[in-house]
Coordinates of C-alpha atoms in Angstrom, one line a residue:
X208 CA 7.1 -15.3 -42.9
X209 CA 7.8 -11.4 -42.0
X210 CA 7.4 -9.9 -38.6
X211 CA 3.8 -8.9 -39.4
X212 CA 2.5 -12.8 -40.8
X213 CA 4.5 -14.0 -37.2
X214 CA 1.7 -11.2 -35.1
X215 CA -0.8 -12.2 -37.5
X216 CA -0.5 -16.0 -36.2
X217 CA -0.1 -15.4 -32.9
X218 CA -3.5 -13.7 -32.5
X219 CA -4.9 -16.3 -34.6
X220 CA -3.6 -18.4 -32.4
X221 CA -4.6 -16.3 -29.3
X222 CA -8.2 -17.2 -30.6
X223 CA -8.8 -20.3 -31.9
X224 CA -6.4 -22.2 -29.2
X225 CA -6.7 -19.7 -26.1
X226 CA -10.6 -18.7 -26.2
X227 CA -9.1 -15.3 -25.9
X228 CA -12.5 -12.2 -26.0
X229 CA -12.4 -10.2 -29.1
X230 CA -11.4 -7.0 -26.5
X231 CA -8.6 -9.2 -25.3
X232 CA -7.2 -9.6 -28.9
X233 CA -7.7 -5.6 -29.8
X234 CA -5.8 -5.0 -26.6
X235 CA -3.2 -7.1 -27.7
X236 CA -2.3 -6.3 -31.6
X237 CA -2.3 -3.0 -29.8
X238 CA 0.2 -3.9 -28.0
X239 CA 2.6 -5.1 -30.1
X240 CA 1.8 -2.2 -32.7
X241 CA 3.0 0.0 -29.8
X242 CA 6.5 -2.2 -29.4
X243 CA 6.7 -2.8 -33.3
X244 CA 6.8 1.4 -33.6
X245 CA 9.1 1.6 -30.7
X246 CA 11.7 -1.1 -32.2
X247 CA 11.1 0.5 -35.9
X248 CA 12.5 3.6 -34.5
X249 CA 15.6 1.9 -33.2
X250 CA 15.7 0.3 -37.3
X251 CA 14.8 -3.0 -35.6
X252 CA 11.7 -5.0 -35.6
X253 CA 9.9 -7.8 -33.7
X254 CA 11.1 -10.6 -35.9
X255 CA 14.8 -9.3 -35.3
X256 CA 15.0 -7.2 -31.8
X257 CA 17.7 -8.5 -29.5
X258 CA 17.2 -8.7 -25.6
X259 CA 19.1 -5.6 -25.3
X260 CA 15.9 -3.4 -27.3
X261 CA 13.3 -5.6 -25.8
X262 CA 14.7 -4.5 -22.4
X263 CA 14.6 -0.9 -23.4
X264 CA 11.2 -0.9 -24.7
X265 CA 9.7 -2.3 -21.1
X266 CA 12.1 0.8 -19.5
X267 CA 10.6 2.8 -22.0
X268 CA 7.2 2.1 -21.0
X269 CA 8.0 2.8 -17.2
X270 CA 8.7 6.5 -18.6
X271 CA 5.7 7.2 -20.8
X272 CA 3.3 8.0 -18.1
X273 CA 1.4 4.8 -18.7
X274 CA -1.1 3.0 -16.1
X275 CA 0.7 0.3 -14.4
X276 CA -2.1 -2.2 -15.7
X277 CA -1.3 -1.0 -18.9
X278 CA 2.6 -1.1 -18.9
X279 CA 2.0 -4.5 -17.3
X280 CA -0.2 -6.0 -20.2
X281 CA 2.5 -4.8 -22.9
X282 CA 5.0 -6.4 -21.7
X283 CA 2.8 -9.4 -21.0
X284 CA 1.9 -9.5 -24.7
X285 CA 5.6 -9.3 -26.1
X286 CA 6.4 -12.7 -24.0
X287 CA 3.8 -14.2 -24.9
X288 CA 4.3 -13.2 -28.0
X289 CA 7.6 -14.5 -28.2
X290 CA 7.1 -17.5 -26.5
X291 CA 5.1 -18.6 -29.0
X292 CA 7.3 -17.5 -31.7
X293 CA 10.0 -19.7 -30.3
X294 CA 7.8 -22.6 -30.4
X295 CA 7.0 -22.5 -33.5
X296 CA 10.6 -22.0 -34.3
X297 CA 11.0 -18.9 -36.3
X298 CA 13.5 -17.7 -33.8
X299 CA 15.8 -19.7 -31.8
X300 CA 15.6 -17.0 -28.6
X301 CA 13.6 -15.4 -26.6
X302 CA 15.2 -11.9 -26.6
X303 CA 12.1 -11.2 -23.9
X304 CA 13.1 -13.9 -21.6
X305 CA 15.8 -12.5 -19.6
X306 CA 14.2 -9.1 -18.9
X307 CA 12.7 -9.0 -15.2
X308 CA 9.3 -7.5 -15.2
X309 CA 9.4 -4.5 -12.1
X310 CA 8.2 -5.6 -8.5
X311 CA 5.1 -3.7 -8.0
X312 CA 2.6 -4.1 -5.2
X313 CA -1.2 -4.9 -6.3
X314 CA -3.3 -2.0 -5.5
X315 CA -6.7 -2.2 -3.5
X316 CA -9.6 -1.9 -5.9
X317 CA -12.0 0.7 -4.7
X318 CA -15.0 -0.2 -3.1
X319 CA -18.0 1.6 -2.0
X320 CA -20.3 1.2 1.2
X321 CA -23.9 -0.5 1.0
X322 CA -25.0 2.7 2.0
X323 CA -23.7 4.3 -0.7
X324 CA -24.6 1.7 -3.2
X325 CA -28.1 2.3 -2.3
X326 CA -27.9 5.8 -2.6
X327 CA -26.4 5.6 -6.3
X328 CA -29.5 3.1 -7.0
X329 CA -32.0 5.8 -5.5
X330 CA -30.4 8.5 -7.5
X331 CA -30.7 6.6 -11.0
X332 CA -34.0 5.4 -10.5
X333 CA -35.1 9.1 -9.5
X334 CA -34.7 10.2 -13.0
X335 CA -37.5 11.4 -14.9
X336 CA -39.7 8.1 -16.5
X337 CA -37.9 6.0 -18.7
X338 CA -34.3 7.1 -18.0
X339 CA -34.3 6.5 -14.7
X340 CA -35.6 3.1 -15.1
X341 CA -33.4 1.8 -17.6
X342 CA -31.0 3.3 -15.1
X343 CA -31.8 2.0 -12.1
X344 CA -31.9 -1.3 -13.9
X345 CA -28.8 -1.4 -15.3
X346 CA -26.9 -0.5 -11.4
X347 CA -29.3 -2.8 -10.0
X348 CA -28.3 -5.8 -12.2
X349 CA -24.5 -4.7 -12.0
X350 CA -24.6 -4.7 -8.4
X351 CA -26.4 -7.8 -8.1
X352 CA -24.7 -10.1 -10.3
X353 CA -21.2 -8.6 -10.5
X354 CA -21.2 -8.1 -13.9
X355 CA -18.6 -6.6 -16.1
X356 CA -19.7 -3.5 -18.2
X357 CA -19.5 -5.5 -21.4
X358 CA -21.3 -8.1 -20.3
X359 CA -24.0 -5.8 -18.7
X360 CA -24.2 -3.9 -21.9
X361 CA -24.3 -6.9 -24.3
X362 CA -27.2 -8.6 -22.4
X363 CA -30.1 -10.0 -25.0
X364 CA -33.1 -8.8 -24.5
X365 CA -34.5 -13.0 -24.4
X366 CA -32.5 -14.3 -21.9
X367 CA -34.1 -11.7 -19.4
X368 CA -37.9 -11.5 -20.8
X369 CA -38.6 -14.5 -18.5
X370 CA -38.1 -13.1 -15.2
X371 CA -35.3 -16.1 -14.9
X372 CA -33.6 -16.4 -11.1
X373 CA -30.1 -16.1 -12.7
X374 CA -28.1 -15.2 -15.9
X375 CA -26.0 -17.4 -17.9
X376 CA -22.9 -15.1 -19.2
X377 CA -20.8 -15.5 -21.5
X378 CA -17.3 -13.9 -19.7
X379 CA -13.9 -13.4 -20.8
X380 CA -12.8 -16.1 -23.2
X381 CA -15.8 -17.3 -24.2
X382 CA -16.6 -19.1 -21.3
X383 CA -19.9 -19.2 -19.2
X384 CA -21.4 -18.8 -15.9
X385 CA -24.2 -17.9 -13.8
X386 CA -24.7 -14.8 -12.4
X387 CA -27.6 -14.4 -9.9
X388 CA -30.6 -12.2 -9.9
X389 CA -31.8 -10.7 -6.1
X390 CA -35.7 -9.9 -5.8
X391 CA -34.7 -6.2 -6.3
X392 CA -32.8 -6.5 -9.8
X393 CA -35.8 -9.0 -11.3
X394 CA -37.8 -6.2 -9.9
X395 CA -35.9 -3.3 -11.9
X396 CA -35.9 -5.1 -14.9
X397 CA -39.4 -5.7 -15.1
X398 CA -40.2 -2.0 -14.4
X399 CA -37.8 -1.1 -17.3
X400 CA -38.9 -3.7 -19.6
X401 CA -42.3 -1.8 -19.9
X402 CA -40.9 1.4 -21.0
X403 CA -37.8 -0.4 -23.2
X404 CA -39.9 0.5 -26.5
X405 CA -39.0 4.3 -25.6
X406 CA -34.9 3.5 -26.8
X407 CA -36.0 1.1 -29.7
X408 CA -34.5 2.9 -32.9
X409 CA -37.1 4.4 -35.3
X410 CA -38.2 0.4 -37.4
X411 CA -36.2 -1.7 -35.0
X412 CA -38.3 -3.1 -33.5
X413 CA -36.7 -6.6 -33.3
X414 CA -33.4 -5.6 -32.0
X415 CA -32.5 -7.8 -30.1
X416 CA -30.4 -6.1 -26.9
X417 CA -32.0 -5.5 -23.5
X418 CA -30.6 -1.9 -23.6
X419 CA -30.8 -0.8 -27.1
X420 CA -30.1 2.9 -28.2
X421 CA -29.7 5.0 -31.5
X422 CA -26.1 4.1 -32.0
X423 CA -24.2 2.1 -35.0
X424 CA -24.0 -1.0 -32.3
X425 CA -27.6 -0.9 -31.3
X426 CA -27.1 -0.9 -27.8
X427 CA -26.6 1.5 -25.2
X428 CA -22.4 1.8 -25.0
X429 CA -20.4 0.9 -22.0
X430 CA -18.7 4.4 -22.4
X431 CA -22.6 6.2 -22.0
X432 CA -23.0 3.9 -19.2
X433 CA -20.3 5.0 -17.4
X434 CA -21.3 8.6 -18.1
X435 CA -24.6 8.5 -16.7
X436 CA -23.4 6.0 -13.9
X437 CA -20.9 9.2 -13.0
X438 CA -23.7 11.8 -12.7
X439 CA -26.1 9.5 -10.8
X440 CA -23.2 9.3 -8.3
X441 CA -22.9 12.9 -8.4
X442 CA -27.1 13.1 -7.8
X443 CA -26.2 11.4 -4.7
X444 CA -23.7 13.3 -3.2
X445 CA -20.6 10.9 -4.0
X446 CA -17.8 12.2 -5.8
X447 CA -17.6 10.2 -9.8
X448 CA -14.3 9.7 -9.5
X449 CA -15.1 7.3 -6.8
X450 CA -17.4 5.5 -8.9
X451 CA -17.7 3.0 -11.9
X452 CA -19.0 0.3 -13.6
X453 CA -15.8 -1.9 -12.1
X454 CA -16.0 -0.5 -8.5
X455 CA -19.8 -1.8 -8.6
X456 CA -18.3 -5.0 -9.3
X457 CA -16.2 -3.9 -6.9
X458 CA -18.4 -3.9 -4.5
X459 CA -20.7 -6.9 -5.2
X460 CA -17.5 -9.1 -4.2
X461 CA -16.4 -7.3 -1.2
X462 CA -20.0 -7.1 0.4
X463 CA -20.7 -10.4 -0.7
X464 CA -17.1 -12.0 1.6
X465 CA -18.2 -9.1 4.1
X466 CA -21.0 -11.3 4.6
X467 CA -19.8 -14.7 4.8
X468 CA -19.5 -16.0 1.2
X469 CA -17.0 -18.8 0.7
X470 CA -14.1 -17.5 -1.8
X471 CA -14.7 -19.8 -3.9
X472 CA -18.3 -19.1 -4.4
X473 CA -17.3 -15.7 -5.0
X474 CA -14.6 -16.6 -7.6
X475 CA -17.4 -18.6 -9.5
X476 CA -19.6 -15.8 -9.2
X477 CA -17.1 -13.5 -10.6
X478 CA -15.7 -15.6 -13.7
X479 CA -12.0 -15.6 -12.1
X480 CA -10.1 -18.6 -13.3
X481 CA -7.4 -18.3 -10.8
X482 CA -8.4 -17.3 -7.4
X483 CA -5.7 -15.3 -6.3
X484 CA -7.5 -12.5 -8.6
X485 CA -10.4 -13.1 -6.3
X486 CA -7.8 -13.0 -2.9
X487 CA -7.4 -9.3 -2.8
X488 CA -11.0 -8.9 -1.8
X489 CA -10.6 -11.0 1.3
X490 CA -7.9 -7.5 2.0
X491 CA -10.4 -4.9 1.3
X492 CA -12.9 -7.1 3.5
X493 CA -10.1 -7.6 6.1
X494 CA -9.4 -3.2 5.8
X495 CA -13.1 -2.8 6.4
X496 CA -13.8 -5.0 9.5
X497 CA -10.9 -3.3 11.0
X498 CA -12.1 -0.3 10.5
X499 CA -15.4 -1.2 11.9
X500 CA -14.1 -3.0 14.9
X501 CA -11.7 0.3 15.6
X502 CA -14.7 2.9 15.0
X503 CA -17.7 1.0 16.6
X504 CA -16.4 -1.7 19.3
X505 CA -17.3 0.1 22.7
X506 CA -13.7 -1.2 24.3
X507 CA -11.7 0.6 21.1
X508 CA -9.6 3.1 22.2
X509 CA -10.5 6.8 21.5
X510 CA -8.2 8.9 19.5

């Protein structure tokens, strides 16, 4: 089997035994293109590379100007990658193994206030009829249930006709959970569900999405989300770059363990299957009540 067939199985693999989402497999035969062309302009490949090219690829991609999440997830994908080769035998080393991955500290994810939160809601819904609706909808139900974009954007229209208390979502790897639905989000989708006919394509009328569009996919795209998300921030005074769909997720966590939640609930809630993922919002959390106690406790002391 060539170096292709051995990538080929591995995804296959990646699917069938791992659960892994469809975006998650894209992201990775990405990934492996990108260190295939890299070790084909070294005349090497995958199937033959030695420790000493896969060590300069992972340099390599320290130099390229890439995001460290990015960087991070190719060279997460060649040992894995390789890992499984050498179980199934078709090489008898793991030329990835003795490469360290770089020591990098976890960045804080951005998070906005309540206040602002509620000031990006007021700006969506203010828009003119049936945009701002479907709008305000779409950050209300993000906020409230701490949903991922593609999740949020891949919502059927009949789990939600029902005015239902929460949301069963399918997350990454296939798997499910609930997601809960405040007074205020049922509230926003039943507004927007009287004016959804406006986004039906012309003779669609069964399709099937809660936010459909005009588009080949028949829903509204994460991209045009975040576009529109972007200039309702900038409506309400809060600079875009500040803002996405993530950071709204973001912020349903960290205002959730600002207000008491259990960690664990808040893992659940989220769809994290380790909870150190969860962790770092217990430092934003911490960052914020410090800030509060420093800025508002009468006995602080004055700068």
């Amino acid at each position: 089997m060539s170096g292709a067939g051995w990538v080929e199985a591995f995804l296959e693999m990646m699917a069938v035994e791992r659960a892994s989402a469809k975006n998650t497999l894209t992201a990775y035969g990405k990934d492996l293109t990108d260190a295939q062309a890299f070790l084909g302009a070294r005349q090497n490949s995958l199937a033959a590379a030695s420790a000493e090219d896969i060590e300069a690829y992972f340099n390599a991609l320290s130099d390229r100007g890439l995001s460290p999440a990015t960087a991070a997830r190719r060279r997460a994908a060649v040992r894995q990658f390789y890992r499984f080769v050498l179980g199934e035998g078709w090489r008898a080393d793991d030329p990835s193994r003795r490469v360290e991955a770089p020591k990098k500290g976890r960045p804080l994810p951005k998070v906005l206030s309540r206040r602002e939160v509620d000031a990006i809601i007021a700006a969506a819904s203010a828009r003119d009829g049936a945009q701002g609706l479907r709008l305000g909808c779409m950050v209300e139900l993000a906020y409230a249930s701490g949903l991922r974009i593609s999740e949020l954007t891949a919502l059927p229209l009949a789990i939600l006709a029902q005015d239902p208390a929460y949301l069963i979502v399918k997350g990454k790897g296939g798997k499910e959970r609930l997601a809960p639905l405040n007074a205020a989000a049922r509230g926003a989708v039943k507004a927007y569900l009287e004016v959804r006919k406006t986004f039906l394509p012309k003779g669609d009328a069964a399709n099937p999405w809660l936010f459909p569009s005009h588009g080949k996919s028949g829903r509204l795209t994460p991209r045009r989300f975040a576009q529109l998300l972007d200039e309702a921030a900038a409506d309400a005074g809060i600079d875009p770059a500040r803002v996405s769909p993530h950071v709204l997720r973001h912020a349903f966590a960290t205002h959730l363990l600002e207000g008491g939640a259990d960690l664990r609930v808040v893992q659940k809630l989220l769809g994290h299957a380790d909870i150190s993922t969860t962790q770092i919002y217990t430092h934003v959390a911490g960052e914020r009540l410090r800030e509060v106690i420093e800025t508002k406790h009468p006995l602080a002391k004055k700068s």
